Short mmCIF file of N, CA and C in Angstrom, two decimals:
data_model
loop_
_atom_site.label_atom_id
_atom_site.label_comp_id
_atom_site.label_asym_id
_atom_site.label_seq_id
_atom_site.Cartn_x
_atom_site.Cartn_y
_atom_site.Cartn_z
N UNK A 1 38.57 -6.03 -16.61
CA UNK A 1 39.60 -5.28 -15.94
C UNK A 1 38.64 -4.42 -15.36
N UNK A 2 38.62 -4.01 -13.90
CA UNK A 2 38.20 -3.29 -13.50
C UNK A 2 38.51 -1.40 -13.67
N UNK A 3 37.48 -0.58 -13.91
CA UNK A 3 38.17 0.89 -13.96
C UNK A 3 38.33 1.07 -13.17
N UNK A 4 38.92 2.12 -13.17
CA UNK A 4 39.60 3.12 -12.30
C UNK A 4 38.88 3.80 -10.81
N UNK A 5 37.46 4.28 -11.24
CA UNK A 5 36.72 4.80 -10.45
C UNK A 5 35.87 3.64 -9.49
N UNK A 6 35.64 2.37 -10.03
CA UNK A 6 35.29 1.42 -8.90
C UNK A 6 36.41 0.93 -8.62
N UNK A 7 37.71 0.96 -9.30
CA UNK A 7 37.96 0.25 -8.17
C UNK A 7 38.85 1.68 -6.92
N UNK A 8 39.05 2.42 -7.13
CA UNK A 8 38.82 3.81 -6.02
C UNK A 8 37.96 3.74 -4.88
N UNK A 9 37.06 3.33 -5.35
CA UNK A 9 35.40 3.03 -4.30
C UNK A 9 35.17 1.55 -3.49
N UNK A 10 35.88 0.89 -4.34
CA UNK A 10 36.15 -0.46 -3.84
C UNK A 10 37.74 -0.26 -2.03
N UNK A 11 38.73 0.24 -2.98
CA UNK A 11 39.52 0.24 -1.75
C UNK A 11 39.87 1.83 -1.05
N UNK A 12 38.47 2.62 -1.09
CA UNK A 12 38.19 3.65 -0.16
C UNK A 12 36.52 2.89 1.13
N UNK A 13 36.47 1.56 -0.26
CA UNK A 13 35.57 0.83 1.20
C UNK A 13 36.47 0.05 2.45
N UNK A 14 37.64 -0.51 1.15
CA UNK A 14 38.56 -0.96 2.74
C UNK A 14 39.06 -0.59 3.19
N UNK A 15 39.70 0.31 3.25
CA UNK A 15 40.08 1.52 4.34
C UNK A 15 38.84 1.87 5.56
N UNK A 16 37.49 2.27 4.42
CA UNK A 16 36.32 3.11 5.74
C UNK A 16 36.17 1.30 6.74
N UNK A 17 36.66 0.25 5.75
CA UNK A 17 35.78 -1.09 6.95
C UNK A 17 37.48 -1.33 7.76
N UNK A 18 38.57 -0.64 6.81
CA UNK A 18 39.24 -1.00 8.37
C UNK A 18 39.34 0.39 9.91
N UNK A 19 38.84 1.46 9.40
CA UNK A 19 38.34 2.53 10.07
C UNK A 19 38.00 2.16 10.57
N UNK A 20 37.03 1.96 10.51
CA UNK A 20 35.50 1.93 11.69
C UNK A 20 34.79 2.55 11.75
N UNK A 21 34.84 3.52 10.32
CA UNK A 21 33.37 4.85 9.45
C UNK A 21 32.52 4.15 9.16
N UNK A 22 31.42 3.40 9.89
CA UNK A 22 30.36 3.02 9.48
C UNK A 22 29.38 3.48 8.38
N UNK A 23 30.14 5.35 8.69
CA UNK A 23 28.30 5.74 7.11
C UNK A 23 28.93 5.60 5.80
N UNK A 24 30.27 6.03 5.98
CA UNK A 24 30.86 6.00 4.37
C UNK A 24 31.33 4.26 4.04
N UNK A 25 31.54 4.32 4.61
CA UNK A 25 31.27 1.97 4.65
C UNK A 25 29.79 1.32 4.06
N UNK A 26 28.96 1.83 4.99
CA UNK A 26 28.07 1.44 3.70
C UNK A 26 27.29 2.52 3.04
N UNK A 27 27.55 3.34 3.34
CA UNK A 27 27.27 4.35 1.48
C UNK A 27 27.78 3.46 -0.04
N UNK A 28 29.38 3.46 0.62
CA UNK A 28 29.70 2.90 -0.16
C UNK A 28 29.77 1.56 -0.63
N UNK A 29 28.83 0.58 0.19
CA UNK A 29 28.36 -0.69 0.04
C UNK A 29 27.22 -0.57 -0.48
N UNK A 30 26.54 -0.11 -0.86
CA UNK A 30 25.23 0.30 -1.47
C UNK A 30 25.39 0.75 -3.03
N UNK A 31 26.56 1.56 -2.84
CA UNK A 31 26.78 2.16 -4.35
C UNK A 31 27.27 1.59 -4.24
N UNK A 32 28.26 -0.28 -4.77
CA UNK A 32 29.20 -0.50 -5.41
C UNK A 32 28.45 -1.56 -5.52
N UNK A 33 27.23 -1.52 -4.85
CA UNK A 33 26.08 -3.00 -5.21
C UNK A 33 25.41 -2.02 -6.24
N UNK A 34 25.04 -0.71 -6.27
CA UNK A 34 24.25 -0.44 -7.26
C UNK A 34 24.92 -0.74 -8.55
N UNK A 35 26.30 -0.63 -8.84
CA UNK A 35 26.56 -0.32 -10.00
C UNK A 35 26.92 -2.02 -10.37
N UNK A 36 27.09 -3.08 -9.53
CA UNK A 36 27.04 -4.27 -10.34
C UNK A 36 25.91 -4.15 -10.05
N UNK A 37 24.65 -4.42 -9.58
CA UNK A 37 23.27 -4.37 -10.68
C UNK A 37 23.18 -3.32 -12.54
N UNK A 38 24.04 -2.13 -11.82
CA UNK A 38 23.61 -1.73 -13.77
C UNK A 38 24.24 -2.31 -14.45
N UNK A 39 26.10 -3.58 -14.16
CA UNK A 39 26.60 -4.47 -15.26
C UNK A 39 26.19 -5.81 -15.10
N UNK A 40 24.91 -6.19 -13.93
CA UNK A 40 24.15 -7.69 -14.39
C UNK A 40 22.91 -6.81 -15.07
N UNK A 41 22.43 -5.99 -14.91
CA UNK A 41 21.24 -5.31 -15.64
C UNK A 41 21.24 -6.10 -17.24
N UNK A 42 20.50 -6.03 -17.90
CA UNK A 42 20.22 -6.90 -19.40
C UNK A 42 20.19 -7.98 -19.54
N UNK A 43 20.45 -8.17 -20.64
CA UNK A 43 20.81 -10.10 -21.61
C UNK A 43 22.67 -10.11 -20.99
N UNK A 44 23.10 -9.29 -21.05
CA UNK A 44 24.78 -10.08 -20.26
C UNK A 44 25.09 -9.14 -19.49
N UNK A 45 26.28 -9.66 -19.09
CA UNK A 45 26.93 -8.75 -17.70
C UNK A 45 27.82 -7.74 -18.35
N UNK A 46 28.05 -6.85 -18.52
CA UNK A 46 28.87 -5.86 -18.96
C UNK A 46 30.21 -4.95 -17.51
N UNK A 47 30.94 -4.65 -18.13
CA UNK A 47 32.08 -4.47 -17.29
C UNK A 47 31.11 -2.70 -17.58
N UNK A 48 31.24 -1.36 -16.76
CA UNK A 48 31.25 -0.57 -17.16
C UNK A 48 32.24 0.33 -16.92
N UNK A 49 32.06 1.58 -17.83
CA UNK A 49 33.37 2.42 -18.45
C UNK A 49 33.47 3.85 -16.82
N UNK A 50 34.19 4.60 -16.49
CA UNK A 50 34.17 5.38 -15.67
C UNK A 50 32.88 6.36 -16.03
N UNK A 51 32.74 6.66 -16.94
CA UNK A 51 31.45 7.77 -17.21
C UNK A 51 30.19 6.97 -16.48
N UNK A 52 29.90 6.05 -17.05
CA UNK A 52 28.81 5.12 -16.29
C UNK A 52 28.85 4.43 -14.67
N UNK A 53 29.62 3.95 -14.44
CA UNK A 53 29.90 4.51 -13.00
C UNK A 53 30.55 5.23 -12.77
N UNK A 54 29.76 6.63 -12.61
CA UNK A 54 29.64 8.13 -12.73
C UNK A 54 28.51 8.52 -12.58
N UNK A 55 27.87 7.66 -13.43
CA UNK A 55 26.10 8.22 -13.96
C UNK A 55 25.96 7.09 -12.57
N UNK A 56 26.12 6.31 -12.31
CA UNK A 56 25.29 5.33 -11.24
C UNK A 56 25.75 6.05 -9.70
N UNK A 57 26.56 6.73 -9.27
CA UNK A 57 26.90 7.49 -8.58
C UNK A 57 26.43 8.57 -8.55
N UNK A 58 25.71 9.45 -9.49
CA UNK A 58 25.27 10.38 -9.31
C UNK A 58 24.18 10.34 -8.86
N UNK A 59 23.45 8.85 -9.56
CA UNK A 59 21.86 8.79 -9.41
C UNK A 59 21.59 8.44 -7.87
N UNK A 60 22.95 7.93 -7.00
CA UNK A 60 22.65 7.25 -5.69
C UNK A 60 22.88 8.48 -5.53
N UNK A 61 23.66 9.89 -5.14
CA UNK A 61 24.03 10.88 -5.22
C UNK A 61 21.85 11.78 -4.18
N UNK A 62 21.50 11.97 -5.83
CA UNK A 62 20.03 12.90 -6.72
C UNK A 62 19.15 11.20 -5.59
N UNK A 63 19.17 10.06 -4.70
CA UNK A 63 18.29 9.04 -3.92
C UNK A 63 18.63 9.49 -2.75
N UNK A 64 19.84 9.83 -2.49
CA UNK A 64 20.03 10.39 -0.86
C UNK A 64 19.40 11.88 -0.89
N UNK A 65 19.38 13.10 -1.51
CA UNK A 65 18.85 14.01 -1.21
C UNK A 65 17.68 13.98 -1.66
N UNK A 66 17.28 13.66 -2.90
CA UNK A 66 15.52 13.20 -2.10
C UNK A 66 14.52 12.39 -0.31
N UNK A 67 16.01 11.42 -0.64
CA UNK A 67 15.03 10.90 0.55
C UNK A 67 15.53 11.86 1.69
N UNK A 68 16.10 12.83 2.38
CA UNK A 68 17.01 13.52 3.14
C UNK A 68 15.43 15.24 2.91
N UNK A 69 14.88 15.34 1.70
CA UNK A 69 14.02 15.86 1.32
C UNK A 69 12.57 16.03 2.39
N UNK A 70 11.98 14.03 1.92
CA UNK A 70 11.42 13.30 2.21
C UNK A 70 11.34 13.32 3.87
N UNK A 71 12.86 12.64 4.20
CA UNK A 71 12.34 12.53 5.70
C UNK A 71 11.97 14.39 6.76
N UNK A 72 12.63 14.95 6.15
CA UNK A 72 12.87 16.27 6.59
C UNK A 72 11.35 17.05 6.58
N UNK A 73 10.03 17.36 5.51
CA UNK A 73 9.08 17.07 5.53
C UNK A 73 8.40 15.63 6.44
N UNK A 74 8.56 15.50 6.67
CA UNK A 74 8.21 14.07 7.48
C UNK A 74 8.69 14.17 8.90
N UNK A 75 9.01 14.74 9.62
CA UNK A 75 9.26 15.57 10.29
C UNK A 75 10.59 14.28 11.27
N UNK A 76 11.44 13.29 10.10
CA UNK A 76 12.17 12.92 10.55
C UNK A 76 14.13 13.17 10.61
N UNK A 77 14.64 14.15 10.99
CA UNK A 77 15.50 15.24 11.03
C UNK A 77 17.52 13.81 11.24
N UNK A 78 16.22 13.40 11.86
CA UNK A 78 17.97 12.23 12.38
C UNK A 78 18.30 11.28 10.51
N UNK A 79 16.75 11.06 10.60
CA UNK A 79 16.94 10.31 9.56
C UNK A 79 17.67 11.01 8.37
N UNK A 80 17.03 12.08 7.51
CA UNK A 80 17.48 13.10 6.70
C UNK A 80 18.72 13.19 6.66
N UNK A 81 19.40 13.41 8.49
CA UNK A 81 20.90 13.38 8.64
C UNK A 81 20.96 12.80 7.73
N UNK A 82 21.25 11.92 8.14
CA UNK A 82 21.61 10.60 7.66
C UNK A 82 21.96 10.15 6.35
N UNK A 83 20.89 10.57 5.70
CA UNK A 83 20.83 10.20 3.75
C UNK A 83 21.39 11.76 3.70
N UNK A 84 21.81 12.71 3.86
CA UNK A 84 22.57 14.01 3.26
C UNK A 84 23.94 13.33 3.82
N UNK A 85 24.03 12.86 4.79
CA UNK A 85 25.73 12.73 5.38
C UNK A 85 25.48 11.27 3.96
N UNK A 86 25.58 10.74 3.41
CA UNK A 86 25.83 9.60 2.68
C UNK A 86 25.87 10.37 1.57
N UNK A 87 24.79 11.26 0.77
CA UNK A 87 24.81 12.34 -0.37
C UNK A 87 26.52 12.92 -0.10
N UNK A 88 26.81 13.61 1.09
CA UNK A 88 27.77 14.29 0.67
C UNK A 88 29.12 13.17 0.38
N UNK A 89 29.39 12.09 1.11
CA UNK A 89 30.37 10.81 1.28
C UNK A 89 30.28 10.88 -1.06
N UNK A 90 29.79 10.81 -0.86
CA UNK A 90 28.91 10.13 -2.29
C UNK A 90 28.86 11.86 -3.54
N UNK A 91 29.10 13.02 -2.71
CA UNK A 91 29.19 13.87 -3.65
C UNK A 91 30.89 13.39 -3.78
N UNK A 92 32.02 13.18 -2.88
CA UNK A 92 33.11 13.25 -3.13
C UNK A 92 33.96 13.31 -4.26
N UNK A 93 32.96 12.07 -4.84
CA UNK A 93 33.35 10.94 -6.49
C UNK A 93 32.66 11.80 -7.62
N UNK A 94 32.41 12.54 -7.38
CA UNK A 94 31.32 13.79 -8.11
C UNK A 94 32.34 14.78 -8.83
N UNK A 95 32.23 15.28 -9.91
CA UNK A 95 32.87 16.14 -10.28
C UNK A 95 32.25 17.55 -9.73
N UNK A 96 33.15 18.43 -9.80
CA UNK A 96 32.30 19.69 -8.50
C UNK A 96 31.46 20.59 -9.63
N UNK A 97 29.89 19.79 -9.53
CA UNK A 97 28.78 20.72 -9.61
C UNK A 97 28.87 22.41 -10.39
N UNK A 98 28.08 22.57 -11.65
CA UNK A 98 28.38 24.05 -12.12
C UNK A 98 27.89 24.72 -10.48
N UNK A 99 28.29 26.38 -10.91
CA UNK A 99 27.52 27.36 -10.23
C UNK A 99 26.56 27.48 -11.14
N UNK A 100 25.62 28.85 -10.09
CA UNK A 100 24.31 29.10 -10.68
C UNK A 100 24.58 29.58 -12.22
N UNK A 101 25.88 30.38 -11.95
CA UNK A 101 26.19 31.75 -13.00
C UNK A 101 26.72 30.67 -13.82
N UNK A 102 27.76 29.79 -13.76
CA UNK A 102 28.16 29.01 -14.81
C UNK A 102 27.00 28.25 -15.39
N UNK A 103 25.94 27.39 -15.00
CA UNK A 103 25.23 27.40 -15.90
C UNK A 103 23.84 27.95 -16.16
N UNK A 104 23.27 29.69 -15.65
CA UNK A 104 23.41 30.77 -16.26
C UNK A 104 24.01 30.82 -18.28
N UNK A 105 25.14 30.87 -17.94
CA UNK A 105 25.74 31.21 -18.71
C UNK A 105 25.69 30.35 -20.17
N UNK A 106 26.11 28.80 -19.47
CA UNK A 106 25.79 28.55 -20.44
C UNK A 106 24.78 28.51 -21.12
N UNK A 107 23.43 28.01 -20.28
CA UNK A 107 21.95 28.32 -21.16
C UNK A 107 21.74 29.41 -21.89
N UNK A 108 22.62 30.64 -21.62
CA UNK A 108 22.20 31.85 -22.32
C UNK A 108 22.59 31.81 -23.82
N UNK A 109 23.80 31.12 -24.00
CA UNK A 109 24.55 30.67 -25.07
C UNK A 109 23.59 30.00 -25.56
N UNK A 110 23.50 28.84 -25.45
CA UNK A 110 22.33 27.70 -26.15
C UNK A 110 21.35 28.79 -26.29
N UNK A 111 20.71 29.24 -25.74
CA UNK A 111 19.44 29.89 -25.98
C UNK A 111 19.78 30.51 -27.49
N UNK A 112 20.72 31.62 -27.64
CA UNK A 112 21.22 31.98 -28.64
C UNK A 112 22.11 31.27 -29.49
N UNK A 113 22.07 30.11 -29.56
CA UNK A 113 22.05 29.10 -31.08
C UNK A 113 21.49 29.03 -31.56
N UNK A 114 20.02 28.40 -30.72
CA UNK A 114 18.99 27.45 -30.35
C UNK A 114 18.43 28.86 -31.55
N UNK A 115 18.22 30.27 -31.26
CA UNK A 115 17.28 31.30 -31.79
C UNK A 115 18.12 31.51 -33.60
N UNK A 116 19.79 31.42 -33.36
CA UNK A 116 20.04 31.79 -34.68
C UNK A 116 19.90 30.43 -35.79
N UNK A 117 19.42 29.17 -35.05
CA UNK A 117 19.00 28.10 -35.83
C UNK A 117 17.78 28.37 -35.89
N UNK A 118 16.88 29.66 -35.66
CA UNK A 118 15.81 28.85 -35.77
C UNK A 118 14.47 29.05 -35.02
N UNK A 119 15.12 28.49 -33.76
CA UNK A 119 13.53 28.01 -32.84
C UNK A 119 13.84 29.31 -31.75
N UNK A 120 11.97 29.23 -31.94
CA UNK A 120 11.42 30.29 -30.88
C UNK A 120 10.56 29.84 -29.55
N UNK A 121 10.32 30.68 -28.60
CA UNK A 121 9.76 30.74 -27.66
C UNK A 121 9.75 29.21 -27.10
N UNK A 122 8.40 28.74 -26.44
CA UNK A 122 8.20 27.83 -25.68
C UNK A 122 9.07 26.42 -26.55
N UNK A 123 8.41 26.40 -27.48
CA UNK A 123 8.68 25.20 -27.87
C UNK A 123 10.14 24.92 -28.41
N UNK A 124 11.01 26.05 -28.12
CA UNK A 124 12.47 25.97 -27.97
C UNK A 124 13.33 25.18 -27.38
N UNK A 125 12.87 24.85 -26.42
CA UNK A 125 12.71 24.27 -25.06
C UNK A 125 13.83 22.91 -25.75
N UNK A 126 13.23 22.00 -26.13
CA UNK A 126 14.04 20.79 -26.65
C UNK A 126 15.08 21.03 -27.01
N UNK A 127 15.31 22.19 -28.35
CA UNK A 127 15.96 22.66 -28.68
C UNK A 127 18.10 23.06 -27.88
N UNK A 128 17.02 23.66 -27.18
CA UNK A 128 17.74 24.28 -26.06
C UNK A 128 18.36 22.90 -25.62
N UNK A 129 17.86 22.36 -25.28
CA UNK A 129 18.55 21.54 -23.75
C UNK A 129 19.07 20.23 -24.93
N UNK A 130 18.98 20.39 -26.19
CA UNK A 130 19.68 19.18 -27.10
C UNK A 130 21.18 19.94 -27.39
N UNK A 131 21.43 21.36 -27.17
CA UNK A 131 22.64 21.79 -27.16
C UNK A 131 23.57 22.17 -25.75
N UNK A 132 22.50 22.39 -24.77
CA UNK A 132 23.42 22.94 -23.41
C UNK A 132 23.27 20.96 -22.25
N UNK A 133 22.98 19.96 -23.13
CA UNK A 133 23.30 18.63 -22.16
C UNK A 133 23.88 17.54 -21.69
N UNK A 134 25.09 17.96 -23.74
CA UNK A 134 26.35 17.83 -24.12
C UNK A 134 27.49 18.08 -23.06
N UNK A 135 26.82 19.47 -22.78
CA UNK A 135 28.04 20.30 -22.08
C UNK A 135 27.68 20.71 -20.72
N UNK A 136 26.84 20.19 -20.57
CA UNK A 136 26.66 20.27 -18.12
C UNK A 136 27.01 18.52 -18.20
N UNK A 137 26.85 17.61 -18.87
CA UNK A 137 26.81 16.10 -18.95
C UNK A 137 27.97 16.23 -17.36
N UNK A 138 27.14 15.67 -16.12
CA UNK A 138 27.47 15.36 -15.06
C UNK A 138 28.21 16.28 -13.99
N UNK A 139 28.00 17.39 -15.31
CA UNK A 139 28.27 18.82 -13.70
C UNK A 139 26.76 19.55 -13.70
N UNK A 140 26.20 19.13 -13.75
CA UNK A 140 24.31 19.44 -13.60
C UNK A 140 23.38 19.09 -12.99
N UNK A 141 22.63 19.04 -12.06
CA UNK A 141 21.14 18.24 -12.44
C UNK A 141 20.03 18.23 -13.46
N UNK A 142 19.52 17.45 -14.33
CA UNK A 142 18.81 17.36 -14.98
C UNK A 142 17.93 18.86 -15.00
N UNK A 143 17.03 18.40 -13.72
CA UNK A 143 16.08 18.71 -13.31
C UNK A 143 16.61 21.12 -13.62
N UNK A 144 17.59 20.32 -12.53
CA UNK A 144 18.45 22.52 -12.37
C UNK A 144 18.62 22.60 -13.88
N UNK A 145 18.57 21.97 -14.67
CA UNK A 145 18.94 22.55 -16.17
C UNK A 145 17.84 23.32 -16.92
N UNK A 146 16.40 21.72 -16.70
CA UNK A 146 15.49 22.77 -17.11
C UNK A 146 15.35 23.74 -17.04
N UNK A 147 15.11 23.95 -15.70
CA UNK A 147 14.54 25.04 -15.03
C UNK A 147 15.63 26.06 -15.39
N UNK A 148 16.40 26.07 -15.49
CA UNK A 148 17.13 27.11 -16.02
C UNK A 148 16.98 27.69 -17.07
N UNK A 149 17.12 26.77 -18.05
CA UNK A 149 16.57 26.76 -19.94
C UNK A 149 15.15 26.92 -19.79
N UNK A 150 13.89 27.04 -19.04
CA UNK A 150 12.98 27.52 -18.95
C UNK A 150 12.60 28.95 -18.66
N UNK A 151 13.55 29.58 -17.56
CA UNK A 151 13.50 30.62 -17.40
C UNK A 151 13.92 31.32 -18.01
N UNK A 152 15.02 31.11 -18.90
CA UNK A 152 15.86 31.97 -19.73
C UNK A 152 14.98 32.07 -20.67
N UNK A 153 13.96 30.87 -22.05
CA UNK A 153 12.93 31.48 -22.75
C UNK A 153 12.20 31.72 -22.14
N UNK A 154 11.48 32.16 -21.04
CA UNK A 154 10.41 32.70 -20.43
C UNK A 154 11.25 34.46 -20.38
N UNK A 155 12.00 34.80 -19.55
CA UNK A 155 13.08 36.39 -19.99
C UNK A 155 13.16 36.48 -21.03
#
């Protein structure tokens, strides 16, 4: 049985192909290929849950952002634009990302919880991340979360 999210991706791919939307169809093809690769990785083939499919989409979106930055730094604006556009297609399938203010609020609360549990100073980073990560899973990128925690612990 195919998950709802994977089915939606396949349906959207078919619509993009029929509509001759090259960017969307190429992006969805690559994403579905990444999902299939994840399903056949390991000792036996398995079906990914919607949450696992979301993680693959998030990973693909992150790859597009990083590639866009690399192309921009390398002076290849056209390639960077393509990567950004692919990232925007994928962003439509991801939950809305937390704003900086929302993330800082969650981090501040987690720092207080960690301090109440006895974690202090820079060593509290691990304890705070353990509290924050489940709350922001899929809603904020790991690097952004770590930077917010580090900033809060130093400040």
